[in-house]
Short mmCIF file of N, CA and C and ligand atoms in Angstrom, two decimals:
data_model
loop_
_atom_site.label_atom_id
_atom_site.label_comp_id
_atom_site.label_asym_id
_atom_site.label_seq_id
_atom_site.Cartn_x
_atom_site.Cartn_y
_atom_site.Cartn_z
N GLN J 288 17.56 16.29 -2.97
CA GLN J 288 17.07 15.21 -2.09
C GLN J 288 15.64 14.81 -2.47
N LYS J 289 15.44 13.50 -2.60
CA LYS J 289 14.15 13.01 -3.04
C LYS J 289 13.11 13.12 -1.92
N MET J 290 11.86 13.36 -2.32
CA MET J 290 10.76 13.41 -1.36
C MET J 290 10.53 12.03 -0.77
N GLU J 291 9.88 12.01 0.39
CA GLU J 291 9.52 10.75 1.03
C GLU J 291 8.59 9.94 0.13
N GLU J 292 8.75 8.63 0.14
CA GLU J 292 7.87 7.79 -0.67
C GLU J 292 7.37 6.58 0.12
N THR J 293 6.22 6.09 -0.31
CA THR J 293 5.64 4.93 0.36
C THR J 293 5.08 3.94 -0.65
N TYR J 294 5.10 2.68 -0.26
CA TYR J 294 4.52 1.63 -1.10
C TYR J 294 3.11 1.31 -0.59
N ILE J 295 2.15 1.51 -1.46
CA ILE J 295 0.75 1.21 -1.13
C ILE J 295 0.30 0.08 -2.05
N MET J 296 -0.39 -0.90 -1.48
CA MET J 296 -0.84 -2.02 -2.30
C MET J 296 -2.29 -2.35 -1.98
N ILE J 297 -3.12 -2.41 -3.01
CA ILE J 297 -4.49 -2.90 -2.84
C ILE J 297 -4.42 -4.41 -2.91
N LYS J 298 -4.83 -5.06 -1.84
CA LYS J 298 -4.72 -6.51 -1.71
C LYS J 298 -5.79 -7.20 -2.56
N PRO J 299 -5.67 -8.53 -2.75
CA PRO J 299 -6.61 -9.22 -3.65
C PRO J 299 -8.10 -9.00 -3.33
N ASP J 300 -8.44 -8.88 -2.05
CA ASP J 300 -9.85 -8.64 -1.70
C ASP J 300 -10.33 -7.28 -2.20
N GLY J 301 -9.46 -6.29 -2.13
CA GLY J 301 -9.81 -4.95 -2.64
C GLY J 301 -10.05 -4.97 -4.14
N VAL J 302 -9.24 -5.73 -4.86
CA VAL J 302 -9.41 -5.85 -6.31
C VAL J 302 -10.69 -6.62 -6.61
N GLN J 303 -10.88 -7.77 -5.96
CA GLN J 303 -12.06 -8.61 -6.22
C GLN J 303 -13.36 -7.89 -5.86
N ARG J 304 -13.31 -7.04 -4.85
CA ARG J 304 -14.52 -6.34 -4.41
C ARG J 304 -14.78 -5.04 -5.19
N GLY J 305 -13.94 -4.75 -6.15
CA GLY J 305 -14.18 -3.58 -6.98
C GLY J 305 -13.89 -2.27 -6.28
N LEU J 306 -12.90 -2.29 -5.37
CA LEU J 306 -12.60 -1.09 -4.58
C LEU J 306 -11.37 -0.32 -5.07
N VAL J 307 -10.84 -0.73 -6.21
CA VAL J 307 -9.59 -0.12 -6.70
C VAL J 307 -9.72 1.40 -6.87
N GLY J 308 -10.75 1.81 -7.59
CA GLY J 308 -10.93 3.24 -7.86
C GLY J 308 -11.12 4.03 -6.57
N GLU J 309 -11.96 3.49 -5.70
CA GLU J 309 -12.25 4.13 -4.41
C GLU J 309 -10.98 4.34 -3.58
N ILE J 310 -10.14 3.32 -3.54
CA ILE J 310 -8.93 3.39 -2.71
C ILE J 310 -7.91 4.35 -3.32
N ILE J 311 -7.70 4.25 -4.62
CA ILE J 311 -6.75 5.17 -5.27
C ILE J 311 -7.21 6.60 -5.06
N SER J 312 -8.51 6.79 -5.18
CA SER J 312 -9.11 8.11 -5.03
C SER J 312 -8.76 8.80 -3.72
N ARG J 313 -8.70 8.02 -2.65
CA ARG J 313 -8.43 8.62 -1.33
C ARG J 313 -7.05 9.26 -1.29
N PHE J 314 -6.07 8.57 -1.87
CA PHE J 314 -4.71 9.12 -1.89
C PHE J 314 -4.60 10.27 -2.89
N GLU J 315 -5.29 10.11 -4.01
CA GLU J 315 -5.29 11.16 -5.04
C GLU J 315 -5.86 12.45 -4.48
N LYS J 316 -7.03 12.34 -3.84
CA LYS J 316 -7.73 13.53 -3.33
C LYS J 316 -6.95 14.19 -2.21
N LYS J 317 -6.26 13.38 -1.40
CA LYS J 317 -5.47 13.94 -0.31
C LYS J 317 -4.42 14.91 -0.86
N GLY J 318 -3.88 14.56 -2.02
CA GLY J 318 -2.90 15.45 -2.64
C GLY J 318 -1.51 14.87 -2.79
N PHE J 319 -1.38 13.55 -2.54
CA PHE J 319 -0.09 12.93 -2.78
C PHE J 319 0.10 12.66 -4.26
N LYS J 320 1.34 12.40 -4.64
CA LYS J 320 1.66 12.18 -6.05
C LYS J 320 1.93 10.69 -6.31
N MET J 321 1.20 10.12 -7.23
CA MET J 321 1.44 8.74 -7.63
C MET J 321 2.63 8.69 -8.58
N THR J 322 3.55 7.79 -8.28
CA THR J 322 4.72 7.67 -9.17
C THR J 322 4.86 6.26 -9.75
N GLY J 323 3.95 5.35 -9.34
CA GLY J 323 3.98 4.00 -9.89
C GLY J 323 2.63 3.35 -9.71
N LEU J 324 2.21 2.54 -10.69
CA LEU J 324 0.89 1.87 -10.63
C LEU J 324 0.88 0.66 -11.55
N LYS J 325 0.57 -0.49 -10.99
CA LYS J 325 0.37 -1.67 -11.86
C LYS J 325 -0.50 -2.73 -11.21
N LEU J 326 -1.21 -3.48 -12.06
CA LEU J 326 -1.96 -4.66 -11.62
C LEU J 326 -1.02 -5.84 -11.80
N PHE J 327 -0.96 -6.71 -10.78
CA PHE J 327 0.14 -7.66 -10.73
C PHE J 327 -0.25 -8.89 -9.93
N LYS J 328 0.10 -10.07 -10.45
CA LYS J 328 -0.07 -11.29 -9.66
C LYS J 328 1.23 -11.60 -8.94
N CYS J 329 1.16 -11.57 -7.64
CA CYS J 329 2.36 -11.64 -6.81
C CYS J 329 2.84 -13.08 -6.65
N PRO J 330 4.10 -13.35 -7.06
CA PRO J 330 4.65 -14.69 -6.82
C PRO J 330 4.90 -14.93 -5.33
N GLN J 331 4.81 -16.20 -4.94
CA GLN J 331 5.03 -16.63 -3.55
C GLN J 331 6.29 -16.02 -2.92
N GLU J 332 7.41 -16.08 -3.64
CA GLU J 332 8.70 -15.64 -3.08
C GLU J 332 8.69 -14.14 -2.77
N LEU J 333 8.03 -13.37 -3.64
CA LEU J 333 7.95 -11.93 -3.43
C LEU J 333 7.09 -11.61 -2.20
N ALA J 334 5.97 -12.33 -2.06
CA ALA J 334 5.10 -12.14 -0.90
C ALA J 334 5.88 -12.46 0.38
N GLU J 335 6.66 -13.53 0.35
CA GLU J 335 7.43 -13.94 1.52
C GLU J 335 8.51 -12.91 1.86
N GLU J 336 9.14 -12.35 0.84
CA GLU J 336 10.17 -11.32 1.05
C GLU J 336 9.53 -10.05 1.62
N HIS J 337 8.40 -9.65 1.04
CA HIS J 337 7.71 -8.44 1.48
C HIS J 337 7.33 -8.52 2.96
N TYR J 338 6.83 -9.68 3.37
CA TYR J 338 6.37 -9.85 4.76
C TYR J 338 7.37 -10.62 5.62
N LYS J 339 8.67 -10.56 5.26
CA LYS J 339 9.66 -11.42 5.94
C LYS J 339 9.74 -11.18 7.45
N ASP J 340 9.45 -9.96 7.91
CA ASP J 340 9.49 -9.69 9.35
C ASP J 340 8.42 -10.47 10.12
N LEU J 341 7.43 -10.98 9.39
CA LEU J 341 6.33 -11.70 10.05
C LEU J 341 6.44 -13.21 9.86
N ASN J 342 7.57 -13.69 9.31
CA ASN J 342 7.61 -15.10 8.89
C ASN J 342 7.60 -16.12 10.04
N SER J 343 7.75 -15.63 11.28
CA SER J 343 7.65 -16.57 12.41
C SER J 343 6.24 -16.56 13.02
N LYS J 344 5.36 -15.70 12.51
CA LYS J 344 4.00 -15.60 13.08
C LYS J 344 3.14 -16.79 12.63
N PRO J 345 2.24 -17.20 13.50
CA PRO J 345 1.37 -18.34 13.14
C PRO J 345 0.50 -18.06 11.91
N PHE J 346 0.17 -16.79 11.68
CA PHE J 346 -0.72 -16.47 10.55
C PHE J 346 0.04 -16.28 9.24
N PHE J 347 1.38 -16.43 9.26
CA PHE J 347 2.19 -16.15 8.07
C PHE J 347 1.76 -16.94 6.82
N PRO J 348 1.58 -18.28 6.92
CA PRO J 348 1.17 -19.03 5.73
C PRO J 348 -0.16 -18.55 5.14
N LYS J 349 -1.10 -18.23 6.02
CA LYS J 349 -2.40 -17.72 5.55
C LYS J 349 -2.25 -16.36 4.88
N LEU J 350 -1.40 -15.52 5.46
CA LEU J 350 -1.14 -14.19 4.91
C LEU J 350 -0.55 -14.31 3.50
N ILE J 351 0.40 -15.19 3.32
CA ILE J 351 1.03 -15.38 2.01
C ILE J 351 0.01 -15.95 1.01
N GLY J 352 -0.81 -16.90 1.48
CA GLY J 352 -1.86 -17.46 0.63
C GLY J 352 -2.84 -16.40 0.15
N TYR J 353 -3.19 -15.52 1.04
CA TYR J 353 -4.13 -14.42 0.75
C TYR J 353 -3.52 -13.45 -0.26
N ILE J 354 -2.31 -13.02 -0.02
CA ILE J 354 -1.68 -12.01 -0.89
C ILE J 354 -1.44 -12.55 -2.30
N THR J 355 -1.21 -13.86 -2.41
CA THR J 355 -0.95 -14.46 -3.73
C THR J 355 -2.21 -15.03 -4.37
N SER J 356 -3.38 -14.80 -3.77
CA SER J 356 -4.61 -15.46 -4.23
C SER J 356 -5.24 -14.80 -5.44
N GLY J 357 -4.77 -13.64 -5.84
CA GLY J 357 -5.34 -12.93 -6.99
C GLY J 357 -4.52 -11.69 -7.22
N PRO J 358 -4.87 -10.95 -8.28
CA PRO J 358 -4.07 -9.77 -8.57
C PRO J 358 -4.14 -8.71 -7.47
N VAL J 359 -3.04 -8.01 -7.31
CA VAL J 359 -2.95 -6.86 -6.40
C VAL J 359 -2.66 -5.63 -7.26
N VAL J 360 -2.95 -4.45 -6.69
CA VAL J 360 -2.56 -3.21 -7.36
C VAL J 360 -1.41 -2.59 -6.58
N CYS J 361 -0.26 -2.49 -7.25
CA CYS J 361 0.96 -1.98 -6.64
C CYS J 361 1.08 -0.49 -6.94
N MET J 362 1.36 0.29 -5.91
CA MET J 362 1.49 1.73 -6.12
C MET J 362 2.66 2.31 -5.35
N ALA J 363 3.28 3.32 -5.95
CA ALA J 363 4.26 4.14 -5.25
C ALA J 363 3.68 5.55 -5.17
N TRP J 364 3.74 6.13 -3.98
CA TRP J 364 3.23 7.49 -3.76
C TRP J 364 4.31 8.32 -3.09
N GLU J 365 4.34 9.59 -3.43
CA GLU J 365 5.40 10.47 -2.96
C GLU J 365 4.80 11.72 -2.33
N GLY J 366 5.47 12.26 -1.32
CA GLY J 366 5.05 13.53 -0.72
C GLY J 366 5.66 13.70 0.66
N ASP J 367 5.65 14.91 1.13
CA ASP J 367 6.12 15.22 2.47
C ASP J 367 5.28 14.46 3.48
N GLY J 368 5.89 13.65 4.31
CA GLY J 368 5.15 12.94 5.36
C GLY J 368 4.20 11.88 4.85
N VAL J 369 4.43 11.40 3.63
CA VAL J 369 3.46 10.50 3.00
C VAL J 369 3.33 9.16 3.74
N VAL J 370 4.42 8.69 4.36
CA VAL J 370 4.37 7.37 5.01
C VAL J 370 3.37 7.37 6.16
N ALA J 371 3.54 8.30 7.10
CA ALA J 371 2.65 8.35 8.26
C ALA J 371 1.24 8.75 7.86
N SER J 372 1.13 9.69 6.93
CA SER J 372 -0.19 10.14 6.51
C SER J 372 -0.96 9.02 5.82
N ALA J 373 -0.29 8.24 4.98
CA ALA J 373 -0.96 7.11 4.31
C ALA J 373 -1.42 6.08 5.33
N ARG J 374 -0.60 5.85 6.37
CA ARG J 374 -1.00 4.90 7.42
C ARG J 374 -2.27 5.40 8.13
N LYS J 375 -2.37 6.71 8.30
CA LYS J 375 -3.58 7.29 8.90
C LYS J 375 -4.78 7.12 7.99
N LEU J 376 -4.58 7.38 6.71
CA LEU J 376 -5.68 7.22 5.75
C LEU J 376 -6.14 5.76 5.70
N ILE J 377 -5.19 4.84 5.87
CA ILE J 377 -5.50 3.41 5.81
C ILE J 377 -6.22 2.94 7.07
N GLY J 378 -5.76 3.39 8.24
CA GLY J 378 -6.39 2.99 9.50
C GLY J 378 -5.75 1.76 10.12
N ALA J 379 -6.24 1.40 11.31
CA ALA J 379 -5.64 0.33 12.10
C ALA J 379 -5.68 -1.01 11.37
N THR J 380 -4.71 -1.88 11.72
CA THR J 380 -4.58 -3.20 11.09
C THR J 380 -5.88 -4.00 11.17
N ASN J 381 -6.50 -3.99 12.34
CA ASN J 381 -7.81 -4.65 12.51
C ASN J 381 -8.92 -3.67 12.11
N PRO J 382 -9.61 -3.95 11.03
CA PRO J 382 -10.61 -3.00 10.51
C PRO J 382 -11.73 -2.67 11.50
N LEU J 383 -11.98 -3.56 12.47
CA LEU J 383 -13.00 -3.25 13.47
C LEU J 383 -12.51 -2.18 14.44
N GLN J 384 -11.18 -2.04 14.53
CA GLN J 384 -10.62 -0.99 15.38
C GLN J 384 -10.29 0.29 14.58
N ALA J 385 -10.34 0.18 13.26
CA ALA J 385 -9.99 1.33 12.41
C ALA J 385 -11.10 2.38 12.49
N GLU J 386 -10.72 3.63 12.59
CA GLU J 386 -11.69 4.72 12.69
C GLU J 386 -12.52 4.84 11.41
N PRO J 387 -13.81 5.19 11.57
CA PRO J 387 -14.60 5.55 10.39
C PRO J 387 -13.89 6.70 9.66
N GLY J 388 -13.97 6.69 8.36
CA GLY J 388 -13.27 7.70 7.58
C GLY J 388 -11.95 7.17 7.03
N THR J 389 -11.42 6.12 7.67
CA THR J 389 -10.22 5.49 7.12
C THR J 389 -10.65 4.42 6.11
N ILE J 390 -9.71 3.99 5.28
CA ILE J 390 -10.04 2.99 4.26
C ILE J 390 -10.51 1.70 4.92
N ARG J 391 -9.72 1.20 5.87
CA ARG J 391 -10.12 -0.05 6.54
C ARG J 391 -11.36 0.16 7.39
N GLY J 392 -11.48 1.31 8.04
CA GLY J 392 -12.64 1.60 8.88
C GLY J 392 -13.93 1.66 8.07
N ASP J 393 -13.83 2.11 6.84
CA ASP J 393 -15.02 2.25 6.00
C ASP J 393 -15.32 1.00 5.16
N LEU J 394 -14.28 0.24 4.82
CA LEU J 394 -14.45 -0.75 3.76
C LEU J 394 -14.14 -2.19 4.13
N ALA J 395 -13.77 -2.47 5.38
CA ALA J 395 -13.36 -3.83 5.73
C ALA J 395 -13.80 -4.21 7.13
N VAL J 396 -13.80 -5.51 7.42
CA VAL J 396 -14.20 -6.00 8.75
C VAL J 396 -13.20 -6.94 9.42
N GLN J 397 -12.29 -7.57 8.65
CA GLN J 397 -11.37 -8.53 9.27
C GLN J 397 -9.91 -8.20 8.97
N THR J 398 -9.05 -8.48 9.96
CA THR J 398 -7.60 -8.28 9.80
C THR J 398 -7.07 -9.06 8.59
N GLY J 399 -7.58 -10.26 8.40
CA GLY J 399 -7.13 -11.11 7.29
C GLY J 399 -7.70 -10.70 5.94
N ARG J 400 -8.52 -9.66 5.91
CA ARG J 400 -9.09 -9.13 4.65
C ARG J 400 -9.14 -7.61 4.76
N ASN J 401 -7.98 -7.02 5.02
CA ASN J 401 -7.99 -5.58 5.34
C ASN J 401 -7.64 -4.67 4.15
N VAL J 402 -7.83 -5.17 2.99
CA VAL J 402 -7.87 -4.50 1.66
C VAL J 402 -6.65 -3.70 1.19
N VAL J 403 -5.81 -3.26 2.10
CA VAL J 403 -4.73 -2.40 1.62
C VAL J 403 -3.50 -2.49 2.52
N HIS J 404 -2.34 -2.32 1.89
CA HIS J 404 -1.07 -2.26 2.61
C HIS J 404 -0.46 -0.88 2.47
N GLY J 405 0.22 -0.41 3.52
CA GLY J 405 1.03 0.80 3.43
C GLY J 405 2.31 0.63 4.22
N SER J 406 3.43 1.07 3.68
CA SER J 406 4.73 0.95 4.36
C SER J 406 4.68 1.62 5.73
N ASP J 407 5.47 1.07 6.69
CA ASP J 407 5.41 1.60 8.05
C ASP J 407 6.55 2.56 8.41
N SER J 408 7.48 2.79 7.48
CA SER J 408 8.57 3.76 7.71
C SER J 408 9.11 4.20 6.35
N PRO J 409 9.76 5.37 6.30
CA PRO J 409 10.36 5.81 5.03
C PRO J 409 11.37 4.79 4.49
N GLU J 410 12.12 4.15 5.39
CA GLU J 410 13.10 3.13 4.96
C GLU J 410 12.38 1.97 4.29
N ASN J 411 11.31 1.49 4.92
CA ASN J 411 10.55 0.39 4.32
C ASN J 411 9.83 0.84 3.06
N GLY J 412 9.44 2.11 2.99
CA GLY J 412 8.86 2.63 1.76
C GLY J 412 9.81 2.43 0.59
N LYS J 413 11.05 2.84 0.80
CA LYS J 413 12.08 2.67 -0.24
C LYS J 413 12.31 1.20 -0.55
N ARG J 414 12.45 0.41 0.50
CA ARG J 414 12.73 -1.03 0.33
C ARG J 414 11.60 -1.71 -0.46
N GLU J 415 10.36 -1.41 -0.10
CA GLU J 415 9.23 -2.08 -0.73
C GLU J 415 9.03 -1.61 -2.17
N ILE J 416 9.24 -0.33 -2.43
CA ILE J 416 9.11 0.14 -3.82
C ILE J 416 10.16 -0.55 -4.69
N ALA J 417 11.38 -0.68 -4.18
CA ALA J 417 12.45 -1.36 -4.93
C ALA J 417 12.12 -2.84 -5.14
N LEU J 418 11.41 -3.40 -4.18
CA LEU J 418 11.05 -4.82 -4.24
C LEU J 418 9.95 -5.09 -5.27
N TRP J 419 8.98 -4.21 -5.36
CA TRP J 419 7.78 -4.45 -6.17
C TRP J 419 7.84 -3.83 -7.56
N PHE J 420 8.71 -2.85 -7.75
CA PHE J 420 8.80 -2.20 -9.06
C PHE J 420 10.17 -2.42 -9.68
N LYS J 421 10.15 -2.63 -10.99
CA LYS J 421 11.41 -2.76 -11.73
C LYS J 421 11.85 -1.39 -12.23
N GLU J 422 13.12 -1.32 -12.54
CA GLU J 422 13.70 -0.15 -13.20
C GLU J 422 12.80 0.25 -14.38
N GLY J 423 12.47 1.53 -14.48
CA GLY J 423 11.68 1.99 -15.62
C GLY J 423 10.17 1.94 -15.41
N GLU J 424 9.72 1.33 -14.32
CA GLU J 424 8.28 1.27 -14.06
C GLU J 424 7.76 2.48 -13.27
N LEU J 425 8.67 3.23 -12.70
CA LEU J 425 8.26 4.42 -11.94
C LEU J 425 8.33 5.64 -12.84
N CYS J 426 7.50 6.61 -12.53
CA CYS J 426 7.38 7.78 -13.41
C CYS J 426 7.64 9.07 -12.64
N GLU J 427 8.58 9.83 -13.10
CA GLU J 427 8.83 11.14 -12.51
C GLU J 427 8.04 12.19 -13.27
N TRP J 428 7.24 12.95 -12.55
CA TRP J 428 6.40 13.95 -13.23
C TRP J 428 5.98 15.02 -12.24
N THR J 429 5.51 16.13 -12.76
CA THR J 429 5.00 17.20 -11.91
C THR J 429 3.52 17.40 -12.17
N PRO J 430 2.66 17.09 -11.19
CA PRO J 430 1.22 17.28 -11.38
C PRO J 430 0.90 18.75 -11.64
N ALA J 431 -0.07 18.98 -12.51
CA ALA J 431 -0.48 20.35 -12.82
C ALA J 431 -0.99 21.08 -11.58
N GLN J 432 -1.51 20.31 -10.62
CA GLN J 432 -2.08 20.94 -9.42
C GLN J 432 -1.03 21.30 -8.38
N ALA J 433 0.22 20.95 -8.62
CA ALA J 433 1.27 21.14 -7.60
C ALA J 433 1.27 22.53 -6.95
N PRO J 434 1.22 23.62 -7.72
CA PRO J 434 1.26 24.95 -7.09
C PRO J 434 0.02 25.26 -6.24
N TRP J 435 -1.05 24.48 -6.41
CA TRP J 435 -2.28 24.71 -5.64
C TRP J 435 -2.33 23.83 -4.39
N LEU J 436 -1.35 22.95 -4.27
CA LEU J 436 -1.25 22.06 -3.11
C LEU J 436 -0.11 22.43 -2.20
N LEU J 437 0.97 22.89 -2.80
CA LEU J 437 2.22 23.11 -2.07
C LEU J 437 2.63 24.56 -2.24
N GLU J 438 2.76 25.28 -1.12
CA GLU J 438 3.16 26.69 -1.25
C GLU J 438 4.68 26.85 -1.22
P1 LIG R 252 -0.27 -3.47 8.80
O1 LIG R 252 -0.75 -4.11 7.52
O2 LIG R 252 -1.34 -2.62 9.44
O3 LIG R 252 1.05 -2.74 8.64
P2 LIG R 252 1.27 -5.60 10.05
O4 LIG R 252 2.43 -5.10 9.28
O5 LIG R 252 1.43 -5.79 11.53
O6 LIG R 252 -0.02 -4.66 9.84
O7 LIG R 252 0.80 -7.00 9.46
C1 LIG R 252 0.78 -7.19 8.08
C2 LIG R 252 -0.48 -7.92 7.71
O8 LIG R 252 -0.48 -9.22 8.32
C3 LIG R 252 -1.77 -7.27 8.18
O9 LIG R 252 -2.22 -6.26 7.29
C4 LIG R 252 -2.71 -8.42 8.24
C5 LIG R 252 -1.80 -9.57 8.72
N1 LIG R 252 -1.86 -9.72 10.17
C6 LIG R 252 -1.24 -8.94 11.09
N2 LIG R 252 -1.52 -9.33 12.34
C7 LIG R 252 -2.35 -10.40 12.21
C8 LIG R 252 -3.00 -11.27 13.12
N3 LIG R 252 -2.85 -11.15 14.44
N4 LIG R 252 -3.79 -12.26 12.62
C9 LIG R 252 -3.94 -12.41 11.29
N5 LIG R 252 -3.34 -11.64 10.36
C10 LIG R 252 -2.56 -10.65 10.82
MG1 LIG R 253 2.94 -3.50 8.13
#
Protein backbone atom coordinates (compact mmCIF):
# COMPACT_ATOMS: atom_id res chain seq x y z
CA GLN A 1 0.00 0.00 0.00
CA LYS A 2 1.34 3.38 -1.04
CA MET A 3 2.06 6.09 1.53
CA GLU A 4 -0.16 9.15 1.69
CA GLU A 5 0.76 11.86 -0.81
CA THR A 6 -0.01 15.52 -1.28
CA TYR A 7 0.30 18.07 -4.05
CA ILE A 8 2.15 21.21 -3.00
CA MET A 9 2.53 24.14 -5.36
CA ILE A 10 4.50 27.36 -4.98
CA LYS A 11 2.29 29.96 -6.63
CA PRO A 12 3.61 32.65 -9.02
CA ASP A 13 4.12 35.20 -6.21
CA GLY A 14 6.32 32.73 -4.32
CA VAL A 15 8.45 32.19 -7.41
CA GLN A 16 8.65 35.91 -8.28
CA ARG A 17 9.56 36.80 -4.69
CA GLY A 18 12.42 34.33 -4.58
CA LEU A 19 10.83 32.11 -1.93
CA VAL A 20 11.20 28.77 -3.71
CA GLY A 21 14.16 27.52 -1.68
CA GLU A 22 12.68 28.72 1.61
CA ILE A 23 9.36 26.98 0.99
CA ILE A 24 10.83 23.69 -0.23
CA SER A 25 13.12 23.77 2.77
CA ARG A 26 10.23 23.72 5.23
CA PHE A 27 8.87 20.44 3.87
CA GLU A 28 12.36 18.99 3.45
CA LYS A 29 13.36 19.78 7.04
CA LYS A 30 10.10 18.44 8.43
CA GLY A 31 11.09 15.06 7.04
CA PHE A 32 8.66 14.40 4.22
CA LYS A 33 9.84 12.83 0.99
CA MET A 34 9.71 14.75 -2.27
CA THR A 35 8.67 12.56 -5.17
CA GLY A 36 8.08 15.19 -7.86
CA LEU A 37 9.38 18.70 -8.66
CA LYS A 38 9.11 20.98 -11.66
CA LEU A 39 8.93 24.64 -12.70
CA PHE A 40 5.92 25.04 -14.93
CA LYS A 41 3.73 27.63 -16.63
CA CYS A 42 0.20 26.57 -15.93
CA PRO A 43 -2.27 26.66 -18.84
CA GLN A 44 -5.70 28.24 -18.21
CA GLU A 45 -7.58 24.92 -18.56
CA LEU A 46 -5.39 23.17 -15.99
CA ALA A 47 -5.85 26.02 -13.49
CA GLU A 48 -9.62 25.83 -14.01
CA GLU A 49 -9.64 22.05 -13.52
CA HIS A 50 -7.46 22.27 -10.40
CA TYR A 51 -9.76 24.85 -8.78
CA LYS A 52 -13.03 23.52 -10.28
CA ASP A 53 -14.75 23.33 -6.87
CA LEU A 54 -14.42 27.11 -6.65
CA ASN A 55 -15.65 27.95 -10.16
CA SER A 56 -18.88 29.55 -8.92
CA LYS A 57 -17.04 31.91 -6.52
CA PRO A 58 -16.82 35.60 -7.39
CA PHE A 59 -13.03 35.51 -7.02
CA PHE A 60 -12.59 32.57 -9.44
CA PRO A 61 -11.51 34.61 -12.52
CA LYS A 62 -8.95 36.51 -10.45
CA LEU A 63 -7.68 33.27 -8.91
CA ILE A 64 -7.18 31.72 -12.36
CA GLY A 65 -5.48 34.90 -13.61
CA TYR A 66 -3.11 34.82 -10.65
CA ILE A 67 -2.20 31.14 -10.94
CA THR A 68 -1.50 31.46 -14.68
CA SER A 69 0.40 34.78 -14.36
CA GLY A 70 3.87 33.22 -14.14
CA PRO A 71 5.68 29.99 -13.46
CA VAL A 72 4.68 27.84 -10.51
CA VAL A 73 6.69 25.12 -8.77
CA CYS A 74 4.80 21.82 -8.75
CA MET A 75 5.67 19.28 -6.09
CA ALA A 76 4.56 15.87 -4.90
CA TRP A 77 5.38 14.95 -1.30
CA GLU A 78 4.87 11.65 0.45
CA GLY A 79 4.66 10.53 4.08
CA ASP A 80 2.43 9.36 6.88
CA GLY A 81 -0.14 12.09 7.52
CA VAL A 82 1.49 14.37 4.97
CA VAL A 83 -1.77 15.99 3.80
CA ALA A 84 -2.86 17.40 7.17
CA SER A 85 0.68 18.13 8.29
CA ALA A 86 1.47 20.09 5.11
CA ARG A 87 -1.72 22.12 5.61
CA LYS A 88 -0.47 22.96 9.11
CA LEU A 89 2.95 23.95 7.81
CA ILE A 90 1.24 26.14 5.19
CA GLY A 91 -1.20 27.85 7.59
CA ALA A 92 -4.62 29.43 7.16
CA THR A 93 -5.89 30.55 3.74
CA ASN A 94 -5.83 34.20 4.83
CA PRO A 95 -2.18 34.93 5.68
CA LEU A 96 -3.21 37.53 8.27
CA GLN A 97 -4.95 34.73 10.16
CA ALA A 98 -2.13 32.23 9.62
CA GLU A 99 -0.03 31.53 12.72
CA PRO A 100 3.55 32.77 12.87
CA GLY A 101 5.81 29.86 12.05
CA THR A 102 3.63 28.76 9.15
CA ILE A 103 4.62 29.54 5.56
CA ARG A 104 1.72 31.92 4.98
CA GLY A 105 2.00 33.35 8.50
CA ASP A 106 5.67 34.18 7.97
CA LEU A 107 5.78 35.09 4.30
CA ALA A 108 2.47 36.53 3.06
CA VAL A 109 -0.22 39.12 3.83
CA GLN A 110 -3.14 38.60 1.41
CA THR A 111 -5.43 35.67 0.56
CA GLY A 112 -4.99 36.50 -3.14
CA ARG A 113 -1.18 36.25 -2.77
CA ASN A 114 -0.81 33.39 -0.32
CA VAL A 115 2.29 31.87 -1.97
CA VAL A 116 1.53 28.18 -1.70
CA HIS A 117 -1.09 25.50 -2.31
CA GLY A 118 -1.54 22.21 -0.47
CA SER A 119 -4.13 19.47 -1.11
CA ASP A 120 -6.96 19.34 1.45
CA SER A 121 -7.48 15.53 1.56
CA PRO A 122 -5.61 12.36 0.59
CA GLU A 123 -8.12 11.86 -2.27
CA ASN A 124 -7.42 15.35 -3.61
CA GLY A 125 -3.69 14.74 -3.12
CA LYS A 126 -3.91 11.82 -5.54
CA ARG A 127 -6.21 13.69 -7.91
CA GLU A 128 -4.00 16.78 -8.05
CA ILE A 129 -0.73 14.88 -8.46
CA ALA A 130 -2.30 13.00 -11.40
CA LEU A 131 -3.50 16.32 -12.81
CA TRP A 132 -0.18 18.19 -12.60
CA PHE A 133 2.35 15.43 -13.28
CA LYS A 134 2.71 13.21 -16.31
CA GLU A 135 3.66 9.57 -16.30
CA GLY A 136 7.41 9.30 -15.67
CA GLU A 137 7.76 12.68 -13.93
CA LEU A 138 7.49 11.23 -10.43
CA CYS A 139 10.44 9.56 -8.77
CA GLU A 140 10.40 6.60 -6.43
CA TRP A 141 13.38 6.60 -4.10
CA THR A 142 14.49 5.98 -0.55
CA PRO A 143 16.13 8.95 1.21
CA ALA A 144 19.37 8.08 2.99
CA GLN A 145 17.94 9.67 6.14
CA ALA A 146 14.90 7.36 6.23
CA PRO A 147 16.10 5.17 9.15
CA TRP A 148 16.81 8.34 11.19
CA LEU A 149 13.30 9.69 10.64
CA LEU A 150 11.12 6.61 10.75
CA GLU A 151 11.49 3.89 13.37
P1 LIG B 1 -6.59 26.92 0.53
O1 LIG B 1 -5.66 27.40 -0.54
O2 LIG B 1 -6.15 27.36 1.91
O3 LIG B 1 -6.88 25.43 0.45
P2 LIG B 1 -9.22 27.30 -0.67
O4 LIG B 1 -9.05 25.94 -1.25
O5 LIG B 1 -10.48 27.60 0.09
O6 LIG B 1 -7.99 27.67 0.30
O7 LIG B 1 -9.11 28.38 -1.83
C1 LIG B 1 -8.15 28.23 -2.84
C2 LIG B 1 -7.52 29.55 -3.11
O8 LIG B 1 -8.51 30.47 -3.60
C3 LIG B 1 -6.91 30.25 -1.90
O9 LIG B 1 -5.60 29.79 -1.62
C4 LIG B 1 -6.94 31.68 -2.30
C5 LIG B 1 -8.24 31.78 -3.11
N1 LIG B 1 -9.35 32.22 -2.26
C6 LIG B 1 -10.03 31.46 -1.37
N2 LIG B 1 -10.97 32.18 -0.74
C7 LIG B 1 -10.88 33.44 -1.25
C8 LIG B 1 -11.57 34.66 -1.02
N3 LIG B 1 -12.58 34.74 -0.14
N4 LIG B 1 -11.19 35.75 -1.73
C9 LIG B 1 -10.18 35.68 -2.62
N5 LIG B 1 -9.49 34.56 -2.91
C10 LIG B 1 -9.84 33.46 -2.22
MG1 LIG C 1 -7.81 24.34 -1.07
